[in-house]
Every structure is written in structure tokens, then in C-alpha cells.
Coordinates of C-alpha atoms in Angstrom, one line a residue:
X1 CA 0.0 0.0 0.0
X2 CA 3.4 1.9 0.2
X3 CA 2.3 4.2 -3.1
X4 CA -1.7 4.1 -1.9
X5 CA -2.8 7.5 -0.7
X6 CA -5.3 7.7 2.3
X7 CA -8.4 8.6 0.1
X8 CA -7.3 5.6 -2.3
X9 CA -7.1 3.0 0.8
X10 CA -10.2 4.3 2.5
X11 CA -12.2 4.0 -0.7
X12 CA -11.0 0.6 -1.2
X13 CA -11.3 -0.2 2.3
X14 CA -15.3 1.2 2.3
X15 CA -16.3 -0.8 -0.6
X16 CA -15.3 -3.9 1.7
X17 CA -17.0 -2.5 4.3
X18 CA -13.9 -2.7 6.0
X19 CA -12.8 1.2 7.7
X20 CA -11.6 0.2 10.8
X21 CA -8.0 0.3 9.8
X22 CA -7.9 4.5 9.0
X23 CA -4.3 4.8 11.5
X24 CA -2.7 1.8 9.5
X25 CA -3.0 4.2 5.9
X26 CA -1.3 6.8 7.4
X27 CA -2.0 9.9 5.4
X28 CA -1.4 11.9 1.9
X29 CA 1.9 13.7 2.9
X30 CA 3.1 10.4 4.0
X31 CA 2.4 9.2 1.2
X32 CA 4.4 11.9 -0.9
X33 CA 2.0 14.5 -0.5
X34 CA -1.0 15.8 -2.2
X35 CA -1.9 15.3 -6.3
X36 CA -4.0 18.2 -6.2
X37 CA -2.2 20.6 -7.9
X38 CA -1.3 18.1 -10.9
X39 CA -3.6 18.7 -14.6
X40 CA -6.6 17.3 -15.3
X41 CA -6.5 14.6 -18.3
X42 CA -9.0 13.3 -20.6
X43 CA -9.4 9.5 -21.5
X44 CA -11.6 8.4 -24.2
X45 CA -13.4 5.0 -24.2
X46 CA -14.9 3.4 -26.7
X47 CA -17.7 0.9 -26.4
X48 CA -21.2 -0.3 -28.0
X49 CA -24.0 1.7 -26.8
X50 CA -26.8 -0.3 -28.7
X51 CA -27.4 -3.6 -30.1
X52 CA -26.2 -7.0 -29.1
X53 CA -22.7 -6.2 -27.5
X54 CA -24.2 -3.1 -25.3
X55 CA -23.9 -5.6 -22.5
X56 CA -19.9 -6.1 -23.0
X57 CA -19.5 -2.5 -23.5
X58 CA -21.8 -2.1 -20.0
X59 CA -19.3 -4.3 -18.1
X60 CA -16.3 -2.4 -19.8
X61 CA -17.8 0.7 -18.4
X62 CA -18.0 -0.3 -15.4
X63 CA -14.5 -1.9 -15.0
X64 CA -13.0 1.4 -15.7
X65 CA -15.2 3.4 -13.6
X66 CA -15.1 1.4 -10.7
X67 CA -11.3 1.6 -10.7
X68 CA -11.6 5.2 -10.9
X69 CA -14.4 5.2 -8.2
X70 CA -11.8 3.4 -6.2
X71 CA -9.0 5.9 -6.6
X72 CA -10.3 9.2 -6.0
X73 CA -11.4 9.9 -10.0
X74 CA -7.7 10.0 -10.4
X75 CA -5.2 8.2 -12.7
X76 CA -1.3 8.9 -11.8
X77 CA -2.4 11.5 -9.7
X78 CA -4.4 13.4 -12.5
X79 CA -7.8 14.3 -12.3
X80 CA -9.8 12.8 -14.7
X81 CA -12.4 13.4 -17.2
X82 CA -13.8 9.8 -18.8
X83 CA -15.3 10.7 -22.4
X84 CA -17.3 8.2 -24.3
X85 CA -18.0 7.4 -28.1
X86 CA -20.5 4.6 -29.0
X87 CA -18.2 1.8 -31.1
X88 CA -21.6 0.6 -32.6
X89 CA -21.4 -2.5 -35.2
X90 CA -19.2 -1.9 -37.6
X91 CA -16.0 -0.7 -38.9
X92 CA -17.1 2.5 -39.7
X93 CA -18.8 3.3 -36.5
X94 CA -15.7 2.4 -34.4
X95 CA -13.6 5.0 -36.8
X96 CA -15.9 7.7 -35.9
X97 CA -16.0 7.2 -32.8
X98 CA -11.6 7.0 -32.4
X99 CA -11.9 10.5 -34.4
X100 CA -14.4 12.1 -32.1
X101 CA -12.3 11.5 -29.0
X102 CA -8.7 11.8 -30.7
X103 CA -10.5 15.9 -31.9
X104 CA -11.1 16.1 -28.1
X105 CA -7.5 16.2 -27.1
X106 CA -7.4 12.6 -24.6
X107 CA -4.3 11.3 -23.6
X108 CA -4.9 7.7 -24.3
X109 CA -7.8 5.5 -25.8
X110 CA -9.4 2.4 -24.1
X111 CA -12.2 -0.4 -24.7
X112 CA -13.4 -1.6 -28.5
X113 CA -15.6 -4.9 -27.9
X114 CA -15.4 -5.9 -32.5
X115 CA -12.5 -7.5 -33.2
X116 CA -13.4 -6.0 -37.2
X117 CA -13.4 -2.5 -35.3
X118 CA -9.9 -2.9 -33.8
X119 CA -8.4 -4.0 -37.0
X120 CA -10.4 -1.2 -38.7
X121 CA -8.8 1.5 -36.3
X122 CA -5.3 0.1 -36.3
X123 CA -3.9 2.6 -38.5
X124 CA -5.9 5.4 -37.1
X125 CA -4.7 4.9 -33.9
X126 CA -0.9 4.5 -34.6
X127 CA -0.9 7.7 -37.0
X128 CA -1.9 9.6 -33.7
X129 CA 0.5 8.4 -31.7
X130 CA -2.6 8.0 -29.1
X131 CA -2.1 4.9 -26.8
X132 CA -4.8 2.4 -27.0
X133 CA -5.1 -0.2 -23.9
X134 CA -7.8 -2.6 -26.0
X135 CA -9.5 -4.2 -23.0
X136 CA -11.4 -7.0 -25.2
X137 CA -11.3 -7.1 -28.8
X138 CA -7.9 -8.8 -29.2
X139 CA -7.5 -10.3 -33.4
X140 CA -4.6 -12.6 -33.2
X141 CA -3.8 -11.0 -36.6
X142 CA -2.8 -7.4 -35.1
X143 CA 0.8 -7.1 -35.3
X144 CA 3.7 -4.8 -35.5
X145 CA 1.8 -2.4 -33.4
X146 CA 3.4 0.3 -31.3
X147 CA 0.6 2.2 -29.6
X148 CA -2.0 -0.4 -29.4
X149 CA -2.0 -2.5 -26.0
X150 CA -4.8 -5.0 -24.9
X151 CA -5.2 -5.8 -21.3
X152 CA -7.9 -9.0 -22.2
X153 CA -6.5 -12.2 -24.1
X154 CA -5.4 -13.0 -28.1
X155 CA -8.2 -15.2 -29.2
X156 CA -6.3 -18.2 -30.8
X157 CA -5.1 -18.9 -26.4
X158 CA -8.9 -19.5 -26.0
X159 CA -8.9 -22.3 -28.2
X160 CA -5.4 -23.6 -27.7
X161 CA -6.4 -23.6 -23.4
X162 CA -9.4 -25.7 -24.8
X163 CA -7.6 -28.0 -27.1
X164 CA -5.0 -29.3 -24.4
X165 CA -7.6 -30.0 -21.8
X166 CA -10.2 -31.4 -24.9
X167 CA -7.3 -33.8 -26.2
X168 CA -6.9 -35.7 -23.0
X169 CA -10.3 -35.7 -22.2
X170 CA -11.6 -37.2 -25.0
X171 CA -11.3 -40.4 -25.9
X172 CA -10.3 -42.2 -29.5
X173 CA -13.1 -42.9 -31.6
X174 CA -15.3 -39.5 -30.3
X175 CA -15.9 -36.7 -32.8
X176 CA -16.2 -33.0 -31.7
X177 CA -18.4 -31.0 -33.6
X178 CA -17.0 -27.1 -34.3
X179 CA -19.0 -24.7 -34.5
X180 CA -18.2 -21.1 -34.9
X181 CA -19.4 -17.8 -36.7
X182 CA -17.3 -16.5 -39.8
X183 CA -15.9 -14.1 -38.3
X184 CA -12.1 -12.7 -37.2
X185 CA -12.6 -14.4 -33.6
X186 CA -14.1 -17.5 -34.9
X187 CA -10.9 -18.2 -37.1
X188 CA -8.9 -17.3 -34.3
X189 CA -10.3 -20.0 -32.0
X190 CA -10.0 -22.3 -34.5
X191 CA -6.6 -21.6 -35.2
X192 CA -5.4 -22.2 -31.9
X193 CA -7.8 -25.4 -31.2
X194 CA -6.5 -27.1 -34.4
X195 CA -2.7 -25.8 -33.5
X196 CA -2.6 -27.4 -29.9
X197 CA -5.2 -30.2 -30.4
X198 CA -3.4 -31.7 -33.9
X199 CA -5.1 -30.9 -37.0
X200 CA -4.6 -34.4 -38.3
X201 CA -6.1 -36.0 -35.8
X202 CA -9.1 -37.8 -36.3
X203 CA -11.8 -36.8 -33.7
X204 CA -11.3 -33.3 -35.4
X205 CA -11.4 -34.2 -39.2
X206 CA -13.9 -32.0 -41.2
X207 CA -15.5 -30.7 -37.8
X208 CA -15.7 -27.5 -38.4
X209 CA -19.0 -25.4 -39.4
X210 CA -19.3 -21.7 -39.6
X211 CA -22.7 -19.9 -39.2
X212 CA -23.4 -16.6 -39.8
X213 CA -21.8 -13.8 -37.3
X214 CA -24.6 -11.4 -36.6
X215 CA -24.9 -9.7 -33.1
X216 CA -28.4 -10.0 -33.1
X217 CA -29.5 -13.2 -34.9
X218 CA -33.1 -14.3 -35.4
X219 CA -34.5 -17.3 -33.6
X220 CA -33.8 -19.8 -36.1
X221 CA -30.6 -18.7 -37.8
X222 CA -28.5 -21.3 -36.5
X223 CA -30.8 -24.3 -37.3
X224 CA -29.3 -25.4 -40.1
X225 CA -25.8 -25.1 -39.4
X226 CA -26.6 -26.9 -36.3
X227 CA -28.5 -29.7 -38.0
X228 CA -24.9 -30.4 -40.0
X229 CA -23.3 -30.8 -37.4
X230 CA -25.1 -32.9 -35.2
X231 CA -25.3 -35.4 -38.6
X232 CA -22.0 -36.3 -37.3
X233 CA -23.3 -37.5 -34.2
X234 CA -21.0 -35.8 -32.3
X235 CA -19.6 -36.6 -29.1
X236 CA -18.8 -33.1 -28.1
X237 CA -19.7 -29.9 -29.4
X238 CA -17.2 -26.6 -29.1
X239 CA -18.8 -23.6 -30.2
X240 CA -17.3 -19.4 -29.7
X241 CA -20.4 -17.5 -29.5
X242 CA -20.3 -14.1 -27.3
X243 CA -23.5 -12.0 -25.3
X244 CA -26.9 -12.4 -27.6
X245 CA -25.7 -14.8 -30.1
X246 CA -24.3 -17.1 -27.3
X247 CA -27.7 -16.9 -25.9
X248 CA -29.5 -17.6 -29.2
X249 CA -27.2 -20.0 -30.1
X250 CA -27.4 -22.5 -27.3
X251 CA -31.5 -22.2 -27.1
X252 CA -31.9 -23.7 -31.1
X253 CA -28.6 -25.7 -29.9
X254 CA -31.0 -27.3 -27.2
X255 CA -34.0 -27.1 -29.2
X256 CA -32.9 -29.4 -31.5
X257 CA -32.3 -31.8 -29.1
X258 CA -28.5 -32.0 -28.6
X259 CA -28.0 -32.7 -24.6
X260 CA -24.5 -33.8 -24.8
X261 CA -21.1 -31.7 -23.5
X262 CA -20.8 -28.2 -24.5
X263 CA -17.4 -26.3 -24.6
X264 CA -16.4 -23.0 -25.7
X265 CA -13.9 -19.7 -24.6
X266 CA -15.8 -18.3 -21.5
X267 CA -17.4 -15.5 -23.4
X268 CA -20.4 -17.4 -24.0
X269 CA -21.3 -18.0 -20.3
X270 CA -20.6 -14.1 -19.1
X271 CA -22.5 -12.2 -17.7
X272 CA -25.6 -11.5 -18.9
X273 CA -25.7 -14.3 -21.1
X274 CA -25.5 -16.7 -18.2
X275 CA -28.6 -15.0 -16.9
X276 CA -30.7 -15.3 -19.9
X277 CA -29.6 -18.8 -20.7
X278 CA -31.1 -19.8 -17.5
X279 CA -31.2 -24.4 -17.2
X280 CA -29.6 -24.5 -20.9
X281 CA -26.1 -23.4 -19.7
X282 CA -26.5 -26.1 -17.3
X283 CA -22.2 -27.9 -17.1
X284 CA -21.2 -25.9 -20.0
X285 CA -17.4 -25.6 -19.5
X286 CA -15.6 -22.8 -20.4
X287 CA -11.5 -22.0 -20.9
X288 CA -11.2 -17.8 -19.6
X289 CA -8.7 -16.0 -18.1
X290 CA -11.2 -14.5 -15.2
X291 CA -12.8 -16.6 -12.8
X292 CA -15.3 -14.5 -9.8
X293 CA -14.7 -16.6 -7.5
X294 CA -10.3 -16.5 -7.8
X295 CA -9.2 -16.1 -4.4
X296 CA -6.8 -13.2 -4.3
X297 CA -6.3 -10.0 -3.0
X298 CA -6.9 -7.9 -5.5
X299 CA -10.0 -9.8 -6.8
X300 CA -11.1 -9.6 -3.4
X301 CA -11.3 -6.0 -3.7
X302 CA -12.3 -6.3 -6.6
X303 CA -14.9 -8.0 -7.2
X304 CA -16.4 -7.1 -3.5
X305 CA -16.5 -3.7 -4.9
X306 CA -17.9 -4.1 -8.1
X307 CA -21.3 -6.7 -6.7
X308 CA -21.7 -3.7 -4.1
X309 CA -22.2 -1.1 -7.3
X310 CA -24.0 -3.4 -9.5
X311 CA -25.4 -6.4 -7.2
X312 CA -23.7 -8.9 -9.4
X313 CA -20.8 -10.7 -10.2
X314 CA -17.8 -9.2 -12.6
X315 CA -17.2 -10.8 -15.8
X316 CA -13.8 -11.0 -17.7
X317 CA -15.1 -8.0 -19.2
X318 CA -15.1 -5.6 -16.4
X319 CA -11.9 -7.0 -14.8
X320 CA -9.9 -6.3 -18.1
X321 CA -11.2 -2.8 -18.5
X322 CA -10.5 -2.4 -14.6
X323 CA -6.6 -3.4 -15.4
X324 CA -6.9 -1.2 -18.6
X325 CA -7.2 1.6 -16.2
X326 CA -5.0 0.4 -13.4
X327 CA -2.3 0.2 -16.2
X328 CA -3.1 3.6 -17.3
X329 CA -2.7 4.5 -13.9
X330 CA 0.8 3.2 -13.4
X331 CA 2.2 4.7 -16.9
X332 CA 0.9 7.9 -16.4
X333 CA 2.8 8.3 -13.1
X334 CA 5.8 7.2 -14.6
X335 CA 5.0 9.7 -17.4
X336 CA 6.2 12.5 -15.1
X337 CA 4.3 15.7 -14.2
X338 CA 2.5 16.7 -17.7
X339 CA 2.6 13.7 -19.7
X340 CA 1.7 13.5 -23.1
X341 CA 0.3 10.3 -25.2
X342 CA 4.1 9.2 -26.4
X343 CA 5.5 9.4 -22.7
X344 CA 2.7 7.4 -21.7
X345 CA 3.4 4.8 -24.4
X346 CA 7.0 4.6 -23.7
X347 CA 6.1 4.1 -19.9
X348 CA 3.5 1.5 -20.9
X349 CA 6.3 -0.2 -21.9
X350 CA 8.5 -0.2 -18.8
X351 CA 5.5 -1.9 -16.6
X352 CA 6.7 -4.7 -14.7
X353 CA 4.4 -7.5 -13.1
X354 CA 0.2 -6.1 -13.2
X355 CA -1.4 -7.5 -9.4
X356 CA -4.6 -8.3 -11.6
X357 CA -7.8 -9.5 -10.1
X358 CA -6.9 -13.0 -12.8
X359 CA -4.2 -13.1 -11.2
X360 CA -0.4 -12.0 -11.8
X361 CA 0.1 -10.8 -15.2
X362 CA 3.0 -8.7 -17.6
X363 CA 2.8 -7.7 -21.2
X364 CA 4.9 -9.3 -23.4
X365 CA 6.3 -8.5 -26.5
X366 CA 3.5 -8.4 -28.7
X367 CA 1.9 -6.4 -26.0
X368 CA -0.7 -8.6 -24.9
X369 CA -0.5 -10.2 -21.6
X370 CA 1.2 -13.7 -20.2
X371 CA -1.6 -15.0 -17.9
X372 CA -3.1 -18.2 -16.4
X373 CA -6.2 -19.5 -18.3
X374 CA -8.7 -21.0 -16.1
X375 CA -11.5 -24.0 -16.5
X376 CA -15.4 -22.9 -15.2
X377 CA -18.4 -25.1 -15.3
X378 CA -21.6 -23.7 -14.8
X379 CA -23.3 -25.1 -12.5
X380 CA -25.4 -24.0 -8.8
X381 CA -23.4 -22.0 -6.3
X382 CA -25.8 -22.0 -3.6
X383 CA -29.0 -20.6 -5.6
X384 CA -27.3 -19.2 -8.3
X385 CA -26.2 -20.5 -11.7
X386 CA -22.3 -19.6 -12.3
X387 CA -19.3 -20.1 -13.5
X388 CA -17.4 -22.4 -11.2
X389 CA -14.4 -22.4 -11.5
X390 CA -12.7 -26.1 -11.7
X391 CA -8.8 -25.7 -12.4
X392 CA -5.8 -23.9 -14.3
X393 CA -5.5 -24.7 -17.6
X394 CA -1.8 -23.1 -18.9
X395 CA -0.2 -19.9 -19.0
X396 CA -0.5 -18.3 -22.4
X397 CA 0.9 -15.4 -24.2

């Protein structure tokens, strides 16, 4: 808590409903005195307003403000002003929205939910020389980039932390059924499943069906796809389906009669989703690199905080845009006293080890982070369906 002032601690300490221990934080001059007099600085976030992903762009919201709810509306000692530009659906919509809040003079960027967005904006943002801390949108495909950061996961670990624990579990002879929109993050997934999994081998041959990769699909749109693949009898099914379509997908999934062993990146049960799935989610297991109930400090915090604001549970969602801003936080204090969006970049890069509510994580090279990947069931805690979770998987990245 050594670089904690006494408002930070006692906000953290209130959310716990923990205040008895107001001697033990000592106070702001011991801390190395006040941050008042240091500039106000704007940060632009981008997020769906509308539509299918508004619930992921909701829980990104709320990761960042609750980290700056929890830190005196402050990162590295600025004041700070949180703008907002709706990402919407498509390519062109997440442009406008990076121009709006570059023309309003923020220091760095966060959020973007569409994977098609963030490769969209790539070039926009490193022509600024804006940071961007993606907190979920994360193409495997996005390289050589200087100024764009992601806090969440590269897609293609989803599927490889699915294909080591899918190749021992399953036995020869079963056949997994794929199923995945055509979309950027669906041929991610299967990228990685097929890389760590073994694309020769025969439980996997000719598995794979793509459907189409609407946000909002209609109530049968999956029906056929989903007929395919069940004509293969499958043992297994793996599917990457995220908010609405996840919830869409598993209803005709169950509809048409497939009660077998579902598994797919943990996006599918978050959230939301989970909620509105209600008895179809039933022992779905997931691959993530968030789990609610990881017992740690800083989820501790965490997460008691955030189900106190919100009266539920965090997703991976929120917890990645809360390390978005914690990294913010720490580059911009090594930034110096008026930092600019270059400094802040170049301190970005001089992070060491992030105390993350996944766990302990660090950038590496391609600026995404090394982190634990965890396996979740959903299944009762107490009265309420969740994501339990059951083990680690790997570290990845």
C-alpha cells in the first residue's frame, strides 16, 4: 500500500465494508503529498452503446469506472475526465468514434468490444500516436503495433487452453463438432484449437461449421448449421459464441435436441448471457482467463467492490477494463508531471508484473498479456447458476 494515498485505501477499504483500519494508511503527505495541484487529463473509451454487444460495452464501463471510483477519480495522480464514443457495429462506426475523442485532445484510448473495429482502427490509432489499452477485442492478426496495448486475451489462447484440456479428455473414436461464426474471432479460435489439439487427428477431421456472425440473430438462424453438425453425431460440441448470439445459439442448440457436453472460450457464459440462458447453460465448460470466484487480494477487492455497485458478479469483461485503467494509472505516473500520449506509451512499456484480479500478469512483447487461463463449469453456487471455477488450464501469451 506503500504508493496508496489515504483517500485511495479508504475508498477501497469502504467498498469492503472494512474502515476500521484508518491509522494503519497513514496519510497523503506520508504518502508523498498531495496530487492536487497536478492537470486534469482526458481518456476516451470506446464501447457499443446499442445492439447485441451493449452488455460487454456495460461491463467495460464499469471496470473502468469502478477503478476510478476506487482511486479518488484520479489516474497517476491526475484528475480525470472519462469521455465516451459509441463503437456501434461496424468498422465504420468504431472509426468515428476513435476520431471524435482523438479531436477532443485525450491522452490515451481504451475499450473496443469488434475484433473487425480494432483492426479497422489500427492505423488510425498508430498515425496519432494515441495509446490504446484494447481491453477486449484482441485479433490474433494485429501485429507490428506500437501504440496499441490490450489488457484481455489473443483469441487463438482461447482455443489452444481448450484443445490441451479437450485432447486428454476425449477419448479415440469421439468426434467433436465445431461450431463457430465466420468471423475474425471465430478463425482465431480455431486456429489455436486445431494448432494445440493436432489438425490431423481424427476426432477433429472435417469438424468445423461456420454460421453466420450477426450480433443480433433471429430465432432460427442457427438451425441449419446446427443440424450439419449434429449429422455427425457428435460426441462433443465446441462452439465461440459471445452475449446475444451465445444466448441464441445455445437455445436452437437445445431445441434441436443435442444434450451432450458443450465447450467454448468463456465468453459465451458471461454475464448477462449466463442470466438469460437460465437451465440451458447447465455444465457448460468454459476456458477464460477471469474466474469471480479466484481467491486473491486484488479480486477480493475487486470483485467485493464491483457486486456492491452493481449487485452482481464481474465478468472478464469488467476485470480487463479495470486493469486497462490500473495500467493507465501506473504509466501515467511514470509519465512525469504533464505527460503526453508518447511518454505514456514509452512508460506502458517499462511496466513490470500487473497484481490483476486474474491473477499475476506482464505484457509481453507483442503487448498482450502472459496469464493463467482457467477452466469454469456452470453449475449451482448455492442458488445461483455460475461459472465455477474447476482448475488452471496453462499460461498463455
Amino acid at each position: 500500500m506503500s504508493q496508496m494515498n489515504r483517500r485511495r485505501a479508504l475508498q477501497i477499504l469502504a467498498a469492503l465494508g472494512t474502515t476500521g483500519l484508518l491509522t494503519a494508511c497513514g496519510d497523503d503527505a506520508a504518502d508523498g503529498g498531495s496530487t492536487d495541484t497536478k492537470s486534469p487529463i482526458k481518456i476516451g473509451l470506446i464501447a457499443p452503446q446499442a445492439g447485441g454487444l451493449k452488455a460487454i460495452g456495460d461491463e467495460i464501463t464499469n471496470g473502468f469506472q469502478l477503478f476510478l471510483d476506487l482511486h479518488d477519480q484520479r489516474l497517476g495522480g491526475h484528475p480525470v475526465t472519462l469521455l465516451t464514443a459509441d463503437e456501434g457495429e461496424t468498422v465504420n462506426s468504431g472509426k468515428a468514434a476513435v476520431d471524435k475523442l482523438l479531436q477532443q485532445g485525450v491522452l490515451a484510448l481504451t475499450g473496443v468490444v469488434n475484433s473487425a473495429v480494432m483492426l479497422g482502427i489500427r492505423d488510425t490509432v498508430e498515425q496519432a500516436r494515441v495509446p490504446l489499452i484494447g481491453s477486449n477485442a484482441s485479433p490474433s492478426t494485429l501485429a507490428s503495433v506500437v501504440y496499441i496495448w490490450r489488457t484481455s486475451y489473443v483469441l487463438d489462447e482461447a482455443g489452444k487452453a481448450l484443445a490441451g484440456y479437450l485432447k486428454e479428455k476425449l477419448r479415440p473414436g469421439d468426434k467433436l463438432a465445431i461450431i463457430v461464426p465466420d468471423s475474425v474471432g471465430g478463425d482465431d479460435v480455431v486456429r489455436g484449437f486445431r494448432q494445440e489439439f493436432g489438425a490431423s487427428d481424427p476426432r477433429i477431421a472435417g469438424a468445423v461449421i461456420k454460421t453466420t456472425a450477426a450480433a443480433n440473430p433471429g430465432k432460427t438462424a442457427y438451425v441449419q448449421d446446427i443440424r450439419r453438425a449434429l449429422n455427425r453425431k457428435p460426441t462433443a460440441v465446441l462452439c465461440f459464441y459471445t452475449a446475444e448470439a451465445g444466448v441464441e445459439f445455445i437455445r436452437q442448440l437445445r431445441n434441436e435436441g443435442y444434450k451432450g457436453p458443450v465447450y467454448a472460450p468463456g465468453f459465451l457464459t458471461e454475464g448477462t448471457a449466463l442470466e438469460n440462458m437460465k437451465g440451458d447453460a447447465a455444465n457448460i465448460e468454459t476456458a477464460l482467463n477471469y474466474s469471480a470466484d479466484l481467491s486473491n487480494t486484488a479480486n477480493r477487492v475487486f470483485a467485493s467492490a464491483y457486486r456492491k455497485k452493481h449487485n452482481t458478479s464481474p465478468t472478464t469483461y469488467a476485470m480487463a477494463s479495470y486493469d486497462a485503467a490500473q495500467v493507465l494509472d501506473q504509466a501515467i505516473d511514470l509519465a512525469g508531471e504533464n505527460p503526453n500520449p508518447q511518454q505514456v506509451n514509452l512508460a506502458l512499456g517499462k511496466l513490470g508484473q500487473i497484481d490483476s484480479p486474474r491473477g499475476i500478469w506482464q505484457f509481453n512483447q507483442p503487448r498482450t498479456p502472459q496469464q493463467k487461463w482457467y477452466l469454469r463449469r456452470v453449475q449451482n453456487d448455492g442458488q445461483v447458476l455460475s461459472n465455477v471455477l474447476i482448475t488452471e488450464l496453462a499460461t498463455l501469451g
